[in-house]
Short mmCIF file of C-alpha atoms and ligand atoms in Angstrom, two decimals:
data_model
loop_
_atom_site.label_atom_id
_atom_site.label_comp_id
_atom_site.label_asym_id
_atom_site.label_seq_id
_atom_site.Cartn_x
_atom_site.Cartn_y
_atom_site.Cartn_z
CA MET A 1 -4.04 13.43 -10.74
CA LYS A 2 -4.68 14.47 -7.19
CA THR A 3 -3.85 17.69 -5.70
CA ILE A 4 -3.95 17.32 -2.33
CA ASP A 5 -3.31 21.00 -1.33
CA THR A 6 -6.63 22.54 -2.56
CA GLU A 7 -5.32 26.34 -2.15
CA GLU A 8 -6.35 28.19 -5.15
CA ILE A 9 -3.22 28.66 -7.58
CA SER A 10 -3.23 31.80 -9.70
CA VAL A 11 -0.27 32.39 -11.98
CA PRO A 12 -0.77 34.72 -14.74
CA ASP A 13 -1.39 32.54 -17.99
CA SER A 14 1.57 34.36 -19.86
CA ILE A 15 4.05 33.79 -16.98
CA ALA A 16 3.16 30.05 -16.67
CA ASP A 17 3.06 29.51 -20.56
CA LEU A 18 6.69 31.21 -20.75
CA ALA A 19 7.95 29.19 -18.06
CA ARG A 20 6.54 26.11 -19.50
CA ALA A 21 7.75 26.96 -22.90
CA VAL A 22 11.30 27.34 -21.72
CA LEU A 23 11.07 24.29 -19.53
CA ILE A 24 10.05 22.20 -22.69
CA HIS A 25 12.00 24.00 -25.28
CA GLY A 26 15.11 25.30 -23.50
CA PRO A 27 17.91 26.55 -24.13
CA VAL A 28 15.73 28.85 -26.20
CA SER A 29 16.21 32.64 -27.49
CA ARG A 30 13.66 35.32 -26.55
CA GLY A 31 12.87 35.67 -30.33
CA GLU A 32 11.73 32.28 -30.55
CA LEU A 33 9.86 32.42 -27.55
CA ALA A 34 8.11 35.72 -28.27
CA GLU A 35 7.13 34.31 -31.58
CA GLN A 36 5.86 31.04 -30.33
CA LEU A 37 3.99 32.44 -27.35
CA GLY A 38 2.56 35.41 -29.70
CA LEU A 39 4.16 38.08 -27.25
CA SER A 40 6.02 41.27 -28.06
CA LEU A 41 9.72 40.90 -27.24
CA PRO A 42 9.59 43.82 -24.60
CA THR A 43 6.77 41.90 -22.73
CA LEU A 44 8.70 38.76 -23.16
CA THR A 45 11.71 40.19 -21.68
CA ARG A 46 9.82 41.74 -18.78
CA LEU A 47 8.30 38.24 -17.90
CA SER A 48 11.46 36.47 -18.21
CA ARG A 49 13.23 39.21 -16.02
CA ALA A 50 10.65 38.18 -13.30
CA LEU A 51 11.41 34.60 -13.39
CA ILE A 52 15.29 34.98 -13.85
CA ASP A 53 14.98 37.04 -10.44
CA ARG A 54 13.09 34.02 -8.91
CA GLY A 55 15.81 31.64 -9.90
CA ILE A 56 13.86 29.80 -12.08
CA LEU A 57 15.16 30.68 -15.29
CA TYR A 58 18.72 31.65 -16.35
CA GLU A 59 20.55 33.24 -19.18
CA VAL A 60 22.63 30.79 -20.90
CA ASP A 61 26.27 31.84 -22.17
CA ASP A 62 26.00 31.29 -26.03
CA LEU A 63 29.12 32.25 -27.83
CA SER A 64 27.04 32.12 -31.16
CA GLN A 65 25.75 35.82 -32.29
CA ASN A 66 22.90 36.94 -33.50
CA THR A 67 22.39 39.21 -36.62
CA THR A 68 23.21 42.42 -34.53
CA GLY A 69 26.53 41.11 -33.50
CA ARG A 70 25.50 40.71 -29.80
CA PRO A 71 25.65 37.40 -27.97
CA THR A 72 22.15 35.83 -28.15
CA LYS A 73 21.84 34.54 -24.56
CA PRO A 74 19.03 31.99 -24.65
CA LEU A 75 17.04 31.15 -21.69
CA ASP A 76 16.80 27.90 -20.01
CA VAL A 77 15.22 26.39 -16.52
CA ARG A 78 17.66 26.09 -13.73
CA PRO A 79 17.91 22.29 -13.33
CA GLU A 80 18.00 22.82 -9.82
CA ALA A 81 14.92 25.06 -9.53
CA GLY A 82 13.09 21.93 -8.10
CA TYR A 83 13.46 18.23 -7.32
CA TYR A 84 10.86 15.73 -8.12
CA MET A 85 10.42 11.98 -7.47
CA GLY A 86 8.69 9.15 -9.63
CA VAL A 87 7.69 5.94 -8.87
CA LYS A 88 6.57 3.26 -11.12
CA LEU A 89 4.66 0.93 -9.12
CA THR A 90 4.06 -2.84 -10.27
CA GLY A 91 2.57 -5.74 -8.75
CA ASP A 92 5.85 -6.62 -6.71
CA GLN A 93 8.25 -3.74 -7.27
CA ALA A 94 8.46 -0.02 -6.83
CA ILE A 95 11.08 1.46 -9.11
CA GLY A 96 11.83 5.35 -7.85
CA VAL A 97 13.74 7.96 -9.37
CA LEU A 98 14.67 11.30 -7.87
CA THR A 99 15.16 13.90 -10.89
CA ASP A 100 15.66 17.61 -11.52
CA ILE A 101 13.14 19.94 -13.13
CA LYS A 102 13.98 18.54 -16.55
CA ALA A 103 13.18 15.03 -15.51
CA ASN A 104 17.02 14.22 -15.76
CA GLU A 105 17.36 11.02 -13.42
CA LEU A 106 19.85 11.70 -10.51
CA VAL A 107 19.49 8.58 -8.49
CA ARG A 108 17.56 5.58 -8.66
CA LEU A 109 16.31 2.98 -6.34
CA GLU A 110 14.15 -0.22 -6.26
CA ALA A 111 12.07 -1.65 -3.58
CA ASN A 112 10.53 -5.19 -3.91
CA PHE A 113 7.70 -6.43 -1.99
CA MET A 114 5.56 -9.65 -1.87
CA ASP A 115 2.56 -8.33 0.58
CA ARG A 116 0.23 -6.27 -1.65
CA ARG A 117 -1.75 -4.81 1.13
CA VAL A 118 -2.33 -0.87 0.70
CA SER A 119 -0.77 -0.19 4.16
CA THR A 120 2.40 -2.28 3.33
CA VAL A 121 2.69 -0.48 -0.09
CA HIS A 122 2.21 2.77 1.68
CA ARG A 123 5.13 1.93 4.13
CA ILE A 124 7.40 0.62 1.23
CA LEU A 125 6.89 4.25 -0.69
CA VAL A 126 7.67 6.29 2.65
CA LYS A 127 10.83 4.13 2.76
CA LEU A 128 11.65 4.64 -0.73
CA TYR A 129 11.04 8.26 -0.63
CA GLN A 130 13.47 8.65 2.45
CA ASP A 131 16.27 6.35 1.02
CA LEU A 132 16.14 8.66 -2.31
CA ILE A 133 16.53 11.82 -0.65
CA GLU A 134 19.23 10.32 1.58
CA LYS A 135 21.10 8.95 -1.45
CA ALA A 136 20.90 12.43 -3.27
CA HIS A 137 21.79 14.51 -0.16
CA TYR A 138 22.23 17.56 -2.18
CA ALA A 139 18.34 17.35 -3.19
CA SER A 140 16.89 17.34 0.29
CA GLU A 141 13.77 19.42 -0.89
CA VAL A 142 11.67 17.55 -3.37
CA LYS A 143 8.81 19.34 -4.51
CA ALA A 144 6.25 16.69 -5.48
CA LEU A 145 5.93 12.80 -6.07
CA GLY A 146 4.27 11.30 -8.97
CA ILE A 147 3.31 7.58 -9.02
CA SER A 148 2.44 5.51 -12.26
CA ILE A 149 0.48 2.28 -12.30
CA GLY A 150 -0.90 0.13 -15.06
CA GLY A 151 -4.24 0.49 -14.20
CA TYR A 152 -7.37 2.78 -13.98
CA VAL A 153 -6.84 6.11 -12.12
CA HIS A 154 -9.89 8.28 -11.52
CA GLN A 155 -9.55 11.94 -12.67
CA ASP A 156 -9.17 12.93 -8.74
CA GLY A 157 -6.37 10.40 -8.31
CA THR A 158 -7.87 7.54 -6.61
CA ILE A 159 -7.18 4.26 -7.98
CA GLY A 160 -10.05 2.72 -9.45
CA TYR A 161 -8.40 -0.44 -10.18
CA ALA A 162 -5.07 -1.90 -10.33
CA SER A 163 -5.44 -5.73 -11.21
CA PHE A 164 -1.89 -6.94 -10.59
CA LEU A 165 -1.92 -5.18 -7.16
CA GLY A 166 -5.40 -6.73 -6.60
CA TRP A 167 -6.79 -3.12 -5.42
CA GLU A 168 -9.95 -1.65 -6.20
CA ASN A 169 -10.99 1.98 -5.27
CA VAL A 170 -8.14 2.83 -3.45
CA ASP A 171 -6.92 6.45 -2.10
CA LEU A 172 -3.19 6.02 -2.12
CA ALA A 173 -2.28 9.54 -2.95
CA GLY A 174 -4.27 11.24 0.12
CA PRO A 175 -2.50 9.48 3.18
CA LEU A 176 0.98 9.67 1.45
CA SER A 177 0.86 13.35 0.91
CA GLU A 178 -0.23 13.96 4.44
CA GLU A 179 2.65 11.65 5.43
CA LEU A 180 5.28 13.06 3.18
CA GLY A 181 4.16 16.75 3.40
CA ILE A 182 4.39 17.14 -0.49
CA PRO A 183 1.69 16.77 -3.15
CA VAL A 184 1.38 13.36 -4.55
CA TYR A 185 0.11 12.81 -8.05
CA ILE A 186 -0.96 9.34 -9.45
CA GLU A 187 -1.42 8.70 -13.00
CA ASN A 188 -2.17 5.82 -15.56
CA ASP A 189 1.36 4.50 -16.77
CA ILE A 190 0.83 5.20 -20.49
CA VAL A 191 -0.77 8.71 -20.03
CA ALA A 192 2.33 9.34 -17.63
CA VAL A 193 4.68 8.14 -20.64
CA ALA A 194 2.89 10.11 -23.01
CA GLY A 195 3.51 13.24 -21.13
CA ALA A 196 6.94 12.46 -20.32
CA GLU A 197 7.78 11.91 -24.10
CA HIS A 198 5.93 15.16 -24.85
CA TRP A 199 7.58 17.68 -22.37
CA PHE A 200 11.14 15.75 -21.96
CA GLY A 201 11.42 12.89 -24.44
CA LEU A 202 11.24 12.23 -27.92
CA GLY A 203 7.88 14.10 -28.57
CA ARG A 204 9.65 17.44 -27.46
CA GLY A 205 8.68 20.03 -30.41
CA HIS A 206 5.84 17.69 -31.89
CA THR A 207 2.26 19.04 -31.04
CA ASP A 208 0.54 15.97 -32.34
CA PHE A 209 1.91 12.41 -31.79
CA SER A 210 0.82 9.07 -30.74
CA VAL A 211 2.85 6.80 -28.11
CA ILE A 212 2.72 3.02 -28.46
CA THR A 213 4.27 0.78 -25.87
CA VAL A 214 5.03 -3.19 -26.28
CA GLY A 215 5.65 -4.90 -23.43
CA ALA A 216 3.87 -6.84 -20.52
CA GLY A 217 0.70 -4.88 -21.80
CA LEU A 218 0.12 -2.75 -24.92
CA GLY A 219 -0.12 1.13 -24.53
CA TYR A 220 -1.68 3.57 -26.45
CA GLY A 221 -1.40 7.56 -25.79
CA LEU A 222 -2.25 10.49 -27.93
CA VAL A 223 -0.90 13.89 -27.91
CA ARG A 224 -3.25 16.35 -29.82
CA ARG A 225 -2.82 20.08 -30.16
CA ASP A 226 0.31 20.05 -27.63
CA ARG A 227 -1.80 18.53 -24.86
CA VAL A 228 -1.81 14.92 -23.79
CA VAL A 229 -5.48 13.30 -24.32
CA ASN A 230 -6.20 12.55 -20.68
CA THR A 231 -9.84 11.75 -20.73
CA GLN A 232 -11.39 8.96 -18.85
CA ASP A 233 -11.23 6.36 -21.78
CA ALA A 234 -7.30 7.31 -22.23
CA ARG A 235 -6.76 5.82 -18.96
CA LEU A 236 -8.78 2.57 -19.54
CA GLY A 237 -6.54 0.95 -21.93
CA ILE A 238 -8.80 0.86 -24.97
CA GLY A 239 -8.03 -1.01 -28.17
CA THR A 240 -6.00 -3.99 -26.67
CA HIS A 241 -8.36 -6.46 -28.40
CA ILE A 242 -8.30 -4.87 -31.86
CA ILE A 243 -8.23 -7.55 -34.35
CA LEU A 244 -5.13 -7.18 -36.32
CA ASP A 245 -4.61 -10.71 -37.90
CA ALA A 246 -7.73 -12.69 -38.84
CA ASP A 247 -5.63 -15.87 -38.94
CA GLY A 248 -3.96 -15.32 -35.52
CA PRO A 249 -4.19 -17.08 -32.32
CA THR A 250 -7.11 -16.41 -30.22
CA CYS A 251 -6.69 -14.41 -27.03
CA SER A 252 -8.03 -15.31 -23.46
CA GLU A 253 -10.86 -13.18 -24.00
CA GLY A 254 -11.74 -15.06 -27.21
CA TYR A 255 -10.61 -12.63 -29.67
CA LYS A 256 -9.10 -14.00 -32.64
CA GLY A 257 -5.77 -12.45 -33.68
CA CYS A 258 -6.13 -9.14 -31.41
CA ALA A 259 -3.53 -6.68 -30.66
CA THR A 260 -2.91 -8.18 -27.02
CA GLU A 261 -2.31 -11.75 -28.38
CA LEU A 262 0.10 -10.71 -31.16
CA LEU A 263 2.02 -8.16 -29.34
CA THR A 264 2.26 -8.45 -25.67
CA THR A 265 5.14 -10.58 -23.73
CA PRO A 266 2.85 -12.62 -21.61
CA ALA A 267 0.96 -13.94 -24.66
CA LEU A 268 3.85 -14.54 -26.90
CA LEU A 269 5.85 -16.39 -24.05
CA GLU A 270 2.68 -18.43 -23.28
CA GLN A 271 2.83 -19.84 -27.12
CA ALA A 272 6.38 -20.18 -26.93
CA THR A 273 5.78 -22.29 -23.87
CA ALA A 274 3.10 -24.38 -25.58
CA HIS A 275 5.32 -24.94 -28.46
CA PHE A 276 8.62 -25.71 -26.93
CA GLY A 277 7.22 -27.53 -23.96
CA HIS A 278 9.03 -25.73 -21.29
CA THR A 279 8.99 -22.12 -20.17
CA VAL A 280 10.90 -19.64 -22.26
CA SER A 281 11.67 -15.96 -21.38
CA PHE A 282 11.70 -13.04 -23.87
CA ASP A 283 15.16 -12.59 -23.77
CA GLU A 284 15.65 -16.49 -24.79
CA LEU A 285 13.01 -15.90 -27.42
CA VAL A 286 14.89 -12.79 -28.74
CA THR A 287 18.17 -15.17 -29.12
CA LEU A 288 16.09 -17.83 -30.59
CA PHE A 289 14.84 -15.52 -33.35
CA LYS A 290 18.42 -14.24 -33.95
CA GLU A 291 19.47 -17.81 -34.37
CA GLY A 292 16.94 -18.47 -36.99
CA ASP A 293 14.61 -20.54 -35.21
CA THR A 294 11.65 -21.02 -37.35
CA PHE A 295 8.90 -20.66 -34.48
CA ALA A 296 10.62 -17.51 -32.87
CA ARG A 297 10.87 -15.97 -36.48
CA ASN A 298 7.17 -16.66 -37.18
CA ILE A 299 5.95 -15.09 -34.10
CA PHE A 300 8.25 -12.28 -34.40
CA PHE A 301 7.28 -11.33 -38.03
CA ARG A 302 3.73 -12.09 -37.21
CA ALA A 303 4.12 -9.38 -34.22
CA GLY A 304 5.90 -6.86 -36.78
CA ARG A 305 3.00 -7.01 -39.17
CA ALA A 306 0.61 -6.53 -36.30
CA LEU A 307 2.50 -3.48 -35.25
CA GLY A 308 2.57 -2.10 -38.87
CA ARG A 309 -1.26 -2.63 -39.01
CA LEU A 310 -1.83 -1.02 -35.60
CA ILE A 311 0.25 2.18 -36.52
CA ALA A 312 -1.25 2.40 -40.12
CA LEU A 313 -4.80 2.19 -38.08
CA VAL A 314 -3.96 4.90 -35.47
CA SER A 315 -2.70 6.89 -38.20
CA SER A 316 -5.45 6.78 -40.29
CA LEU A 317 -8.09 7.20 -37.57
CA ALA A 318 -6.41 9.68 -35.14
CA LEU A 319 -4.74 11.52 -38.02
CA VAL A 320 -1.30 11.65 -36.62
CA ASP A 321 1.75 11.05 -38.77
CA THR A 322 4.48 10.88 -35.97
CA PHE A 323 5.06 8.08 -33.55
CA VAL A 324 7.09 7.12 -30.43
CA LEU A 325 7.45 3.59 -29.79
CA ALA A 326 8.61 2.48 -26.25
CA GLY A 327 8.45 -0.61 -23.97
CA GLU A 328 10.37 -3.50 -22.60
CA ALA A 329 9.48 -5.55 -25.94
CA ILE A 330 10.66 -2.62 -28.24
CA GLU A 331 12.93 -5.44 -29.86
CA LEU A 332 9.74 -6.82 -31.67
CA PHE A 333 10.20 -3.53 -33.57
CA ARG A 334 13.94 -3.39 -34.12
CA SER A 335 14.09 -7.06 -35.14
CA THR A 336 11.16 -6.83 -37.98
CA GLU A 337 11.34 -3.18 -38.96
CA ASP A 338 11.38 -3.78 -42.52
CA VAL A 339 8.01 -5.98 -42.09
CA VAL A 340 6.69 -3.08 -39.84
CA TRP A 341 7.04 -0.33 -42.81
CA GLU A 342 5.94 -2.92 -45.23
CA GLU A 343 2.59 -3.46 -43.51
CA ILE A 344 2.24 0.47 -42.87
CA ASN A 345 2.81 1.49 -46.23
CA ARG A 346 0.45 -1.17 -47.86
CA ASP A 347 -2.52 0.83 -47.51
CA ARG A 348 -1.35 4.50 -47.60
CA LYS A 349 -1.61 6.45 -50.53
CA VAL A 350 1.53 8.56 -52.06
CA GLU A 351 -0.21 11.88 -51.20
CA PHE A 352 -0.23 10.69 -47.43
CA THR A 353 2.47 12.48 -45.13
CA PRO A 354 5.30 10.12 -44.68
CA LEU A 355 5.10 8.48 -40.88
CA THR A 356 7.86 9.36 -38.72
CA ILE A 357 8.56 6.56 -36.03
CA LEU A 358 10.83 7.56 -33.13
CA VAL A 359 12.26 4.75 -30.86
CA ASP A 360 12.73 5.33 -27.42
CA GLU A 361 15.61 3.19 -26.21
CA GLY A 362 14.55 3.48 -22.44
CA ASN A 363 13.61 0.21 -20.85
CA PHE A 364 11.19 -0.22 -18.03
CA VAL A 365 12.94 2.33 -15.67
CA ALA A 366 11.93 4.95 -17.97
CA TRP A 367 8.38 4.52 -16.61
CA ALA A 368 9.69 5.78 -13.40
CA ARG A 369 10.66 8.89 -15.18
CA GLY A 370 7.34 9.24 -16.85
CA ALA A 371 5.83 9.40 -13.06
CA ALA A 372 8.42 12.21 -12.18
CA ALA A 373 7.27 14.18 -15.27
CA VAL A 374 3.83 13.75 -13.74
CA ALA A 375 4.80 15.26 -10.51
CA ILE A 376 6.67 18.01 -12.59
CA GLN A 377 3.71 18.69 -14.86
CA SER A 378 1.13 18.63 -12.13
CA SER A 379 2.80 20.96 -9.65
CA PHE A 380 4.93 23.25 -11.96
CA ASP A 381 2.55 26.14 -11.67
CA ARG A 382 3.05 25.70 -7.73
CA LEU A 383 6.76 26.56 -8.28
CA LEU A 384 5.79 29.86 -10.07
CA VAL A 385 3.80 31.21 -6.89
CA ALA A 386 6.31 29.71 -4.33
ZN1 ZN B 1 -7.60 -10.26 -27.24
#
């Protein structure tokens, strides 16, 4: 992630922690917050007063009463405390969303492009930014822009490589931030989705979980002790060639039965095309599966077993018991859920914690929301000093 503006931001930890806790868990009572943050109730009330005065928090009218008989007035973040933009950038498309501070999508626009030169994509992103603001006329002040890409992003926010764009060592955030006059943050897409699930999605309230995405690629993210694991390796897409089926087909890099070959749509469609003798889309493959086609059923159930093994493996090695599944090919899980669970439970002893699988129904557009979440998370502290 890249902060363009390098001025020192200093917000007392307790204020920042409180604002963050309310953003993630709100509406939430002062009592719960005090306990969660280890603060006394008077301290918490004093800190929240400061944030209410600055229009960041507000008291929700709650008709339920606490034990003293008074209304509890839980705290929440004012959705209009800030507006943010997120863009999911692929090899031929930029999907942009404008959200409120809780990453709720307000408007969405897409821009397609053929020319992948950095200067062209830069222009397209500036136009997308302007068009989104115009469409959301009531949200003219955008605090920050987040961009997620399926590629390797250095810690400083420069793009190491994004193969589908044909880019290597590109600084997109710097010039964009200069032109737009707001901070721009770039993040690897799976790290972005893990962060979005953690703060605003199915991972809310979970301190430890793994995110697995199935689609054009296979994504693996980890949240540990309430933080997204955001190391260099986490941004590299490791584990994509883990062997999950010793009898499976061989991938383009020579691994037999690897995760990529068994679980990603390009690999499955290539296998289907070779079998049927003509190109097949993923939706067509789903239809064939539902109609009982033997080949489609075989590759779906093989994918289900592979997914079950992958989840069991992650659970055993990373010691997490909660999973968020997402991605365009989530139908692979839905269609074969029994088989997935059969594989998960194969090696798990009865003493093991039962696993929880949460399925994010969001489609590809959810990735743009993930990018907006990056902008919110990266720039949230700036809002508190503004
Ligand atoms: Zn492979």
